Coordinates of C-alpha atoms and ligand atoms in Angstrom, one line a residue:
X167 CA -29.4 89.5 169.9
X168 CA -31.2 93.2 170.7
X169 CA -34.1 92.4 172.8
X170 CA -33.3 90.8 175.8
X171 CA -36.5 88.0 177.3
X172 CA -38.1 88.8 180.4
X173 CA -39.8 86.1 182.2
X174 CA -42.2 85.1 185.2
X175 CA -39.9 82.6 187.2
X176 CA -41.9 80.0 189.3
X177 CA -38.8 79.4 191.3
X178 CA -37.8 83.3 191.8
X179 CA -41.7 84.3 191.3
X180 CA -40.7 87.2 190.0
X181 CA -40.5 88.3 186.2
X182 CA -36.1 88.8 185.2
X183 CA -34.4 88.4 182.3
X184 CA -34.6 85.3 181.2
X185 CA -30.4 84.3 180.4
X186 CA -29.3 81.0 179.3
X187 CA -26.5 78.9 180.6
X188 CA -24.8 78.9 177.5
X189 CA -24.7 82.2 175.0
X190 CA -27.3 81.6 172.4
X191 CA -28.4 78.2 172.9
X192 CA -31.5 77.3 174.9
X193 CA -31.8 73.7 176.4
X194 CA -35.5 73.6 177.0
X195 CA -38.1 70.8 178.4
X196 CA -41.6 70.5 178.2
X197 CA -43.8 67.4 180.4
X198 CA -45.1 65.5 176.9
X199 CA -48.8 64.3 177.2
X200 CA -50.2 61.0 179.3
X201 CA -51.1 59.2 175.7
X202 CA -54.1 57.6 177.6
X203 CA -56.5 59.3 175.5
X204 CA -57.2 62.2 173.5
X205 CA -55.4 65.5 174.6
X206 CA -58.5 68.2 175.7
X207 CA -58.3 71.4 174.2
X208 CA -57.1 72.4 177.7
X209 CA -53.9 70.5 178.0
X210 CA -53.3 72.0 174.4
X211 CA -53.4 75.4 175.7
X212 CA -50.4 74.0 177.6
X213 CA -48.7 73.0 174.7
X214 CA -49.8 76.3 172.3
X215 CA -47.9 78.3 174.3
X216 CA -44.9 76.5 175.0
X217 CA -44.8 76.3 171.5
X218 CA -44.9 80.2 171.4
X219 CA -42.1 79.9 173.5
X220 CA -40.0 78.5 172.0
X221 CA -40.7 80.0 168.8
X222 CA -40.1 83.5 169.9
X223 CA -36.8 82.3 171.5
X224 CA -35.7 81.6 168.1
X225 CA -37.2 84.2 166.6
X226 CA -34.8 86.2 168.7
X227 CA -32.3 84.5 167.8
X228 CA -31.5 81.4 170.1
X229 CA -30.6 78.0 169.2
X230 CA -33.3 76.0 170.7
X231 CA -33.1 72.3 171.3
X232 CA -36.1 71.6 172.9
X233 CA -36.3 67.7 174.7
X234 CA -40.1 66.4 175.5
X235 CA -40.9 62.8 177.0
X236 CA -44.2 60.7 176.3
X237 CA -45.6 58.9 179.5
X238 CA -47.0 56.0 178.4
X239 CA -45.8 53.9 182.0
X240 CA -46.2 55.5 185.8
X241 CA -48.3 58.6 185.5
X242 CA -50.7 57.0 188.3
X243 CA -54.3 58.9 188.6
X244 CA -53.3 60.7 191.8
X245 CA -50.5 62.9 190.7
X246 CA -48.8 61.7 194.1
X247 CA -49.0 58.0 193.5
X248 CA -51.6 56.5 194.3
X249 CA -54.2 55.1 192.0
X250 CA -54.6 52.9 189.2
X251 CA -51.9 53.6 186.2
X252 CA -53.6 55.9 183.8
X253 CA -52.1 53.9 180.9
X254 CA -54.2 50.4 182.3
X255 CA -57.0 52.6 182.7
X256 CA -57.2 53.5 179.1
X257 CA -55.8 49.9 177.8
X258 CA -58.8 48.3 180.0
X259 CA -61.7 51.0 178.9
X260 CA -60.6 50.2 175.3
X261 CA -59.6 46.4 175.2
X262 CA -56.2 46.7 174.1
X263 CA -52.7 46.5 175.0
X264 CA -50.8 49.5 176.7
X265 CA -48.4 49.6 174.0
X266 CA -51.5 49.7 171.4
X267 CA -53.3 52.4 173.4
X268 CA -50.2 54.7 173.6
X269 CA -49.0 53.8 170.0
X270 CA -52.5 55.1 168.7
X271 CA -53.1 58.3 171.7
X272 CA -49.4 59.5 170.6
X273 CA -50.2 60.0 166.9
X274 CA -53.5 61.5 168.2
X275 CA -51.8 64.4 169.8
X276 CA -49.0 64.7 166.9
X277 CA -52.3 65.3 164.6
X278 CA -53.7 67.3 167.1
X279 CA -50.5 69.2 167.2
X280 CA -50.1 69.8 163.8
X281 CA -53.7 71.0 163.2
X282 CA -52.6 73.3 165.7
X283 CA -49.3 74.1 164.2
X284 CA -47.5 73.7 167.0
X285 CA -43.7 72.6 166.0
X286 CA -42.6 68.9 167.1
X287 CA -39.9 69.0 169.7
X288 CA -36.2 68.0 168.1
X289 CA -36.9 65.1 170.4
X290 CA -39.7 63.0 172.1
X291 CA -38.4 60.2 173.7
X292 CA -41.3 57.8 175.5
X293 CA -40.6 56.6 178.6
X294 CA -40.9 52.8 178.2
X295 CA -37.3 54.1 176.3
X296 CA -35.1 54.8 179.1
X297 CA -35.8 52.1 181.8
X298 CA -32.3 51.2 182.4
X299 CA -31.6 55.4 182.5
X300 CA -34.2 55.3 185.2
X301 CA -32.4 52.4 187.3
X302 CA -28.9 54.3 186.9
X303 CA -30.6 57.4 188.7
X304 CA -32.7 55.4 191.7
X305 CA -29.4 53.2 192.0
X306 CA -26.9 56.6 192.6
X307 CA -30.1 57.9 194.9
X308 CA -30.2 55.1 196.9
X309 CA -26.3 55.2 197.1
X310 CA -26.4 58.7 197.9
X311 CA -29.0 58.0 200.9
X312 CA -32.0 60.1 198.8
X313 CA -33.8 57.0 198.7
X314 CA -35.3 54.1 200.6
X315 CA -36.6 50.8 199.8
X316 CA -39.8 49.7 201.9
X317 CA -42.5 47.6 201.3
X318 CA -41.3 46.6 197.9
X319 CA -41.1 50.1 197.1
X320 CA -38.3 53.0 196.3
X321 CA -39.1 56.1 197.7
X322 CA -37.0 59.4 197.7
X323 CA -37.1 60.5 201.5
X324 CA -37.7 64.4 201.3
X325 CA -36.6 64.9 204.7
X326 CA -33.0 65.0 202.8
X327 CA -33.5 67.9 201.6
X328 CA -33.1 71.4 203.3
X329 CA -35.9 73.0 200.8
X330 CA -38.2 70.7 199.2
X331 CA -40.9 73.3 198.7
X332 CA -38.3 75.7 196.6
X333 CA -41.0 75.4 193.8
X334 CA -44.4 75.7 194.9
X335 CA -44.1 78.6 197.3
X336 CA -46.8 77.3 199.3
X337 CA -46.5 75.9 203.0
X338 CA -45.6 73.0 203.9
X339 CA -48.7 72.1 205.7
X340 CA -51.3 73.9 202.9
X341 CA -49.2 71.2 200.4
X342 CA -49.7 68.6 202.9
X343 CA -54.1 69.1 203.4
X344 CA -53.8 68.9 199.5
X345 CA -51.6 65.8 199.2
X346 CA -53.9 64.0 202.0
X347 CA -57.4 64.9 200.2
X348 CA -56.6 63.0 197.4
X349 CA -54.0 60.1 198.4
X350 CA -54.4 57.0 200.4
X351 CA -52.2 57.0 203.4
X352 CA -49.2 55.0 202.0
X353 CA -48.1 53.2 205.3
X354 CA -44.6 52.7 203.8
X355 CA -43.6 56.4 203.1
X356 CA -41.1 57.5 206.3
X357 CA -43.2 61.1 205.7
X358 CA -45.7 62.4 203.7
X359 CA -43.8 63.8 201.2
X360 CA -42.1 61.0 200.3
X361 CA -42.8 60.2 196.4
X362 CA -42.1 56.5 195.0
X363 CA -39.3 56.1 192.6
X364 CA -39.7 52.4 191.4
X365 CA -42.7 50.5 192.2
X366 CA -43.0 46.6 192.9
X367 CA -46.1 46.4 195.2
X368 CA -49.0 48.3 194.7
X369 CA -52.5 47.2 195.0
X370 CA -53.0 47.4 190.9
X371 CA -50.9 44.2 190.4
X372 CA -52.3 44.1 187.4
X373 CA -49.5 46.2 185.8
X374 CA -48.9 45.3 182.3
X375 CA -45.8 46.6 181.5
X376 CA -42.7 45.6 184.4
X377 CA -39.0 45.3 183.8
X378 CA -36.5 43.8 185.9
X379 CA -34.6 45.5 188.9
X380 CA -32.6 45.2 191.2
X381 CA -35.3 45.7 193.6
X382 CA -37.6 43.3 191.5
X383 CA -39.8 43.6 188.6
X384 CA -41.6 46.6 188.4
X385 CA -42.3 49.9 186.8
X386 CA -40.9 53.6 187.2
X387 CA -42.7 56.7 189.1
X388 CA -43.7 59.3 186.8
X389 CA -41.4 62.2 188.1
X390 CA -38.1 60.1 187.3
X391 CA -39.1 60.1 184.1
X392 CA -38.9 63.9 182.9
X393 CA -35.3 64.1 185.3
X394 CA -33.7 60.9 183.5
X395 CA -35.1 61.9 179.9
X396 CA -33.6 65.2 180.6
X397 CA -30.8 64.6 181.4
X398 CA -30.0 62.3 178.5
X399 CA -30.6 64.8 176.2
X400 CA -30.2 68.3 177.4
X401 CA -27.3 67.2 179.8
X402 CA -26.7 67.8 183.7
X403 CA -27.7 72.1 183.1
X404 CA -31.2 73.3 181.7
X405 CA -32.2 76.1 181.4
X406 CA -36.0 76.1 181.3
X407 CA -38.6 73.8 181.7
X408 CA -42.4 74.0 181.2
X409 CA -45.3 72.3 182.3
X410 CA -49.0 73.7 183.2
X411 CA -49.6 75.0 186.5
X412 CA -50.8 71.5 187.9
X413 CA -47.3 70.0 187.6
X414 CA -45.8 72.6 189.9
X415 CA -46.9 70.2 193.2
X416 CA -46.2 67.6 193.0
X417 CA -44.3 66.7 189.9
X418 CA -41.9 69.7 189.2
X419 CA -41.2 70.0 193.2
X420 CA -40.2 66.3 192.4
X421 CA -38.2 66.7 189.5
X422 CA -36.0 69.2 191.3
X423 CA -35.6 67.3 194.6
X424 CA -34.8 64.2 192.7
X425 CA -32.5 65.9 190.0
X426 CA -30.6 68.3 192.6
X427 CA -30.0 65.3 194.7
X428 CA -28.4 63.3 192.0
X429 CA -26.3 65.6 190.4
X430 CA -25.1 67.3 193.6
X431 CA -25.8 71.3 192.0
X432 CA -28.7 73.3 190.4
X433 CA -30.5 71.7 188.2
X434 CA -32.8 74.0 186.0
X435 CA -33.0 77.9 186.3
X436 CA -36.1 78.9 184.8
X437 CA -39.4 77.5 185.6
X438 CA -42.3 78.5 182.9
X439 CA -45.9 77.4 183.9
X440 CA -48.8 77.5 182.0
X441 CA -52.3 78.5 183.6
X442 CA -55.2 76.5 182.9
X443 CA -57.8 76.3 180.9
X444 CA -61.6 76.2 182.8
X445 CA -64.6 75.5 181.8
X446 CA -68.0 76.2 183.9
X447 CA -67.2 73.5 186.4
X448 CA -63.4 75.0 186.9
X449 CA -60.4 73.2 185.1
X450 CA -60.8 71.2 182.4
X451 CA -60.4 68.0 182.7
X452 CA -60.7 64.6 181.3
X453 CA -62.9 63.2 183.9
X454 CA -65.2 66.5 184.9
X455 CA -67.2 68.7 182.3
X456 CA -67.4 68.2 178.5
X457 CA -64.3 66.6 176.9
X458 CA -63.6 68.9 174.2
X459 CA -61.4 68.0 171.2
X460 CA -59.8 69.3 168.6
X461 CA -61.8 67.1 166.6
X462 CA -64.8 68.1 168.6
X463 CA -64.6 71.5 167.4
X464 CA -63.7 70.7 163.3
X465 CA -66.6 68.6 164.0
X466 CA -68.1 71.5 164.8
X467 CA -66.8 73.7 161.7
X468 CA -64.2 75.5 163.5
X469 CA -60.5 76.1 161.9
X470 CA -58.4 74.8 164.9
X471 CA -56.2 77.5 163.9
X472 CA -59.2 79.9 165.6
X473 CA -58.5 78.3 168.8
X474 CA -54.6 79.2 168.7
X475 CA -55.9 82.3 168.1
X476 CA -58.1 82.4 171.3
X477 CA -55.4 81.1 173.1
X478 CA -52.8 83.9 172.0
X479 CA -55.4 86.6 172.9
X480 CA -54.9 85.7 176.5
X481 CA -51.6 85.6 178.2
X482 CA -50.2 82.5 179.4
X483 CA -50.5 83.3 183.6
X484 CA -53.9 83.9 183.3
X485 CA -56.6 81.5 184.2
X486 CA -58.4 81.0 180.5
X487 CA -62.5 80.5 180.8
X488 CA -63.3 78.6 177.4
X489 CA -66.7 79.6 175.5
X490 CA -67.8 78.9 172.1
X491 CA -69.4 82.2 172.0
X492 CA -65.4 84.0 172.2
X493 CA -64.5 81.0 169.9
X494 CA -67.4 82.0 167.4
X495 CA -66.1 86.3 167.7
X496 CA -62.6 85.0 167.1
X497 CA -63.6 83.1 164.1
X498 CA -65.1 86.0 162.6
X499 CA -62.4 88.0 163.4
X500 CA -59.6 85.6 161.9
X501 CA -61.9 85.3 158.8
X502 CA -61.5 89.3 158.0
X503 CA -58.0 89.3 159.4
X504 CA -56.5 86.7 156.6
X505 CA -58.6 87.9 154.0
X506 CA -57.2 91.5 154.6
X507 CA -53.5 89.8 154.5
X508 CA -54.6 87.6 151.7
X509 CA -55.7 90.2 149.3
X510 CA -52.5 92.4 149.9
X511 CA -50.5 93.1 146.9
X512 CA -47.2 91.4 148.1
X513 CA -45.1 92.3 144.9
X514 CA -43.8 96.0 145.5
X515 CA -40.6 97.6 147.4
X516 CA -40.6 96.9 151.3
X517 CA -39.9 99.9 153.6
X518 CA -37.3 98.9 155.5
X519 CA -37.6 101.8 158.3
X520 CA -41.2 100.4 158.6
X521 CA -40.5 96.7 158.7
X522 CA -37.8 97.3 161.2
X523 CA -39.6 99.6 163.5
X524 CA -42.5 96.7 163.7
X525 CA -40.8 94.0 163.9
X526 CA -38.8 95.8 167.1
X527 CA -42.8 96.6 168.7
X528 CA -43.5 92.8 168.4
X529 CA -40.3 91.5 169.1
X530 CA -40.8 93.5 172.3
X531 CA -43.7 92.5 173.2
X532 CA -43.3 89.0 173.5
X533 CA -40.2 89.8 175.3
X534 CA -42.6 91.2 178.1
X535 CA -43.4 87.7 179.4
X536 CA -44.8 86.6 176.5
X537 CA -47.1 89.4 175.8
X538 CA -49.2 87.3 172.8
X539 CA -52.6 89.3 173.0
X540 CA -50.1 92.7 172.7
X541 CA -48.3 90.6 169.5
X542 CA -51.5 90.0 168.0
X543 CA -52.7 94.1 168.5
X544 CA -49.2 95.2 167.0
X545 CA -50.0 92.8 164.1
X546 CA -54.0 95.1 164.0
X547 CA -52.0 98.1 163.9
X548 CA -49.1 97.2 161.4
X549 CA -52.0 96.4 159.3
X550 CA -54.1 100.1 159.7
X551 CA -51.3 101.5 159.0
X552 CA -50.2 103.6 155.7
X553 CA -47.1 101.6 154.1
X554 CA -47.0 99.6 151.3
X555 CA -48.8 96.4 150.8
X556 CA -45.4 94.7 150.5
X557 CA -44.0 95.6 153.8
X558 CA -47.6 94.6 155.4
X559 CA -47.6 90.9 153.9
X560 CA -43.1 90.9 154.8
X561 CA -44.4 92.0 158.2
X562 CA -47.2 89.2 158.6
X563 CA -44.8 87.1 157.6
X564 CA -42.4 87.2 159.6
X565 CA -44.7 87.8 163.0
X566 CA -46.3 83.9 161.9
X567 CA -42.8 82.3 162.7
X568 CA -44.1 83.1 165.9
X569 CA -48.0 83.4 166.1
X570 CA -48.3 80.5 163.9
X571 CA -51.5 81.2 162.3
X572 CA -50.9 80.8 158.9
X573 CA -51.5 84.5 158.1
X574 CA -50.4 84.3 154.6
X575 CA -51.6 81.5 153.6
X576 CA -54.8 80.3 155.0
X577 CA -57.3 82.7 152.6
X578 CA -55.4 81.1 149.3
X579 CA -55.8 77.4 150.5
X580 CA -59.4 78.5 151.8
X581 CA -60.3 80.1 148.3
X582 CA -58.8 76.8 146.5
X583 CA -60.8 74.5 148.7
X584 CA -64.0 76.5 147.8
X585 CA -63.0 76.6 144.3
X586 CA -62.3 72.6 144.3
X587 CA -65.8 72.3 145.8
X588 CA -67.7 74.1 143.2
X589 CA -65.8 72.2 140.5
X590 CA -66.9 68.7 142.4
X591 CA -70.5 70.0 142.9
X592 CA -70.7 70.8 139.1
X593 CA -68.7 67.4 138.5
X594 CA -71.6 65.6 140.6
X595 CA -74.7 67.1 139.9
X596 CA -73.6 66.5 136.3
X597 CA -73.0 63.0 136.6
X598 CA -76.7 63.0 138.5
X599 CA -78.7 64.3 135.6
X600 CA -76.7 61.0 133.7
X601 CA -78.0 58.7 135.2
X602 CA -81.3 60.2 135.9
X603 CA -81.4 60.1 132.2
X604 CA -79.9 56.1 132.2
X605 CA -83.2 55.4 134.5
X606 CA -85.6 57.4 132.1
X607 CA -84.1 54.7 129.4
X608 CA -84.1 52.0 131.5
X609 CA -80.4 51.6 131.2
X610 CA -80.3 50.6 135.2
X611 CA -76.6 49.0 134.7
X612 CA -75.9 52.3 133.5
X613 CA -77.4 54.0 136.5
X614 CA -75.4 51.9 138.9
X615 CA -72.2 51.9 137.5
X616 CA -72.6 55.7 138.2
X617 CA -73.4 55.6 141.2
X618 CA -70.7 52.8 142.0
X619 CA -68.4 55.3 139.9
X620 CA -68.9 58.2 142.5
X621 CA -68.9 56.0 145.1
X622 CA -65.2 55.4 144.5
X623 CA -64.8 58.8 144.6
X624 CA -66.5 59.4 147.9
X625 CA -69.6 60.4 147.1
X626 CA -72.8 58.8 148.2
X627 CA -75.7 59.2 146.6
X628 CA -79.4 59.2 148.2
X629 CA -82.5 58.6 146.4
X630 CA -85.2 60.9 148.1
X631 CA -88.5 61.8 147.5
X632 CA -87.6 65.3 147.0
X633 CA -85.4 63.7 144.6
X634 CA -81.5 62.8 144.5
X635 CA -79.1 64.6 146.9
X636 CA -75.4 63.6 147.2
X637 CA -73.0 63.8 150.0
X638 CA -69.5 63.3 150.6
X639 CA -68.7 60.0 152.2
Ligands
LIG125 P1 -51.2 65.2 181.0 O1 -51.4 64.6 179.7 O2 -52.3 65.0 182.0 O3 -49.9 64.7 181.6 O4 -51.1 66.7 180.8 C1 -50.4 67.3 179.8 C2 -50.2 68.8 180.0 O5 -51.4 69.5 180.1 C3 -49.5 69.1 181.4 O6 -48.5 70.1 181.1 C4 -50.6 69.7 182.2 O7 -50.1 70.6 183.2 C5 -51.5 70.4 181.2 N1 -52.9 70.6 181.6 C6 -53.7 69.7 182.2 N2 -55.0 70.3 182.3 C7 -54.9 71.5 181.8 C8 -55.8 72.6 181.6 N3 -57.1 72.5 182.0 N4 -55.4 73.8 181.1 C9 -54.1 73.9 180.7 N5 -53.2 72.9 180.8 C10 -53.6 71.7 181.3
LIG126 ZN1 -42.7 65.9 183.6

């Protein structure tokens, strides 16, 4: 391994080298998606560049195994438990079960994900999976004295704890105006910080899904969830685990207290947070501003690949501000750029000297914190250089194990869609000027059985009075 990773710390707050537990391998976590409903295109930012990574850990050469849970029980709409269970929320707006809404929201943001190329973990494990896990863990905290059961509840007492705080930085009391905007006083907590663990009573008895306890049917917290899932995976040491900035308070503070307590030692080392993605109105969310898609902006005509794009041009600790008019510059640009590295005449000798001494510039940036928008400038000026088409196409090549933006091989795929297009709009206006001719003879069976024929074949046919036009169904 030549180039050591530097990286911004939450828990140090300071950028250091990042150095696994154990040489060359890399246990890493990532919070998985609410599967309540769509992912926004801001909670995707989230996930674009944890994807990057991960990807450039391996690209320096780490063994990655990289653990992510799906919360489809607990995630309440207050982050700090209170609230109706986001999961009901989205079963009730939608008429189904929870187990149909998180089935169908969990494929939505695999798809999402793969328009997005963004690499599926080597394992996503859903909550509803590791109830009894959960129990183990609130059983030992309650042994250990962590935990206390009142009004039905399990709570994890913070006052335990010399340093709850160790994540966030911030005050006790700033934490505390912030936890009491948003929260109804909870009249069983022994102090404010107190975060429940397993819940029996709460005033949305309408709960769908609830196992058995030995504190009585119920349902797990959300923070438990990333600890015990984890934990089974990755083992009692990790070495990083990411989030966006919103799950530093209260969920990662959480995770930490919870997991530290348990195991009796340090937990995870490095903390990697992601900073949000705004709109006009501040961050985007599901419930404020326009809820924008992935499939919002196909529907619109853009590549999603453009918006990994306009993600990577920004780096990953800065507040993003999202605008279609930066989308629309960066679609241009990605046009030219992977018709320049489309068109490149990859047959030819590589220089080596070259290849090396780019691949060492990128490598190096991303070991800068992540340094994407400097990756994506070292790929402008590989490409402005003079050196053999060859080592230009090696060179994109190998930078899109990280970038991800299918460099090579999005202007062939684009030119044999276009070329599949004009060979189905010859195809159809051929078949049109048939059965125009069918109707001139009368032959209406013939006429229909065209229409019917292209029909199967997805194409609908409209009878105008500027005369027929076709469109794909
Ligand atoms: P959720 O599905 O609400 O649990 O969120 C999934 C991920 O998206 C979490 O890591 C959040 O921190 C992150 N996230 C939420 N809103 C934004 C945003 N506006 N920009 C970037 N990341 C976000
Ligand atoms: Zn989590």
């Amino acid at each position: 391994m030549e180039n050591k990773l530097f990286l911004y710390n939450t828990l140090t707050r300071k950028v250091g080298q990042f150095i696994p537990n154990e040489e060359g391998k890399v246990a890493m976590y990532t919070c998985g998606p609410t599967v309540y409903h769509f992912a926004h295109i801001g909670n995707l930012r989230s996930y674009i560049m944890e994807d990057l990574l991960e990807k450039t850990l391996r690209y320096i050469g780490y063994d990655v195994k990289r653990v992510m849970n799906i919360t489809d029980v607990g995630h309440l709409s207050s982050d700090a438990d209170t609230g109706e269970d986001k999961m009901l929320k989205g079963a009730k707006r939608e008429h189904k079960t929870v187990l149909e809404i998180a089935e169908f929201y969990t494929n939505a943001f695999f798809s999402d994900c793969d328009k997005l190329n963004i690499k599926r973990p080597d394992v996503v494990e859903p909550a509803t999976n590791c109830i009894a896990e959960f129990i183990h863990m609130i059983t030992v905290l309650l042994e250990k004295g962590y935990a206390y059961e009142s009004g039905g509840n399990i709570y994890f007492d913070t006052s335990k704890l010399d340093e709850y705080y160790v994540l966030s930085g911030q005050s006790e009391n700033e934490l505390l105006v912030g936890v009491r905007e948003n929260v109804d006083e909870d009249a069983n907590k022994k102090n404010k910080s107190d975060f429940v663990l397993w819940f029996t009573k709460s005033k949305f008895d309408a709960q769908e899904l609830k196992w058995d306890s030995p504190w009585g049917m119920g349902y797990p917290g959300w923070h438990i969830e990333c600890s015990c899932i984890s934990m089974k995976h990755l083992g009692e040491y990790m070495d990083i685990h990411c989030g966006g900035v919103d799950n530093i308070f209260p969920h990662h503070t959480n995770e930490i207290a919870q997991s530290e307590a348990y195991l009796g030692h340090k937990w995870c080392n490095y903390w990697f947070h992601v900073h949000h993605l705004n709109d006009k109105l501040g961050k985007m969310s599901k419930s404020n501003g326009d809820f924008l898609t992935v499939s919002l902006l196909e529907s619109k005509g853009y590549d999603p690949i453009v918006y990994r794009l306009f993600c990577l041009q920004s780096h990953y600790r800065k507040p993003l501000e999202f605008s279609y008019e930066v989308l629309d510059n960066m679609s241009a640009a990605y046009d030219k750029l992977i018709k320049k590295i489309g068109t490149l005449d990859k047959n030819g000798a590589i220089d080596k000297e070259k290849f090396d001494y780019y691949r060492e510039k990128f490598e190096s940036a991303l070991c800068d914190d992540l340094n994407s928008s400097m990756a994506v400038t070292i790929l402008y000026d590989m490409l402005k250089e003079e050196m053999s088409d060859a080592t230009k196409h090696a060179l994109a090549e190998s930078f899109d194990k990280v970038l991800s933006l299918n460099l090579t091989t999005a202007h062939a795929s684009r030119e044999a869609d276009n070329t599949i297009d004009a060979a189905l709009e010859r195809y159809v206006l051929d078949k049109i000027e048939e059965r125009k001719a069918a109707k001139k003879q009368k032959d209406f069976a013939k006429a229909d059985a065209i229409r019917s024929e292209l029909l199967e074949k997805g194409i609908v046919l409209e009878d105008t009075r500027e005369g027929v036009k076709w469109k794909k169904a």
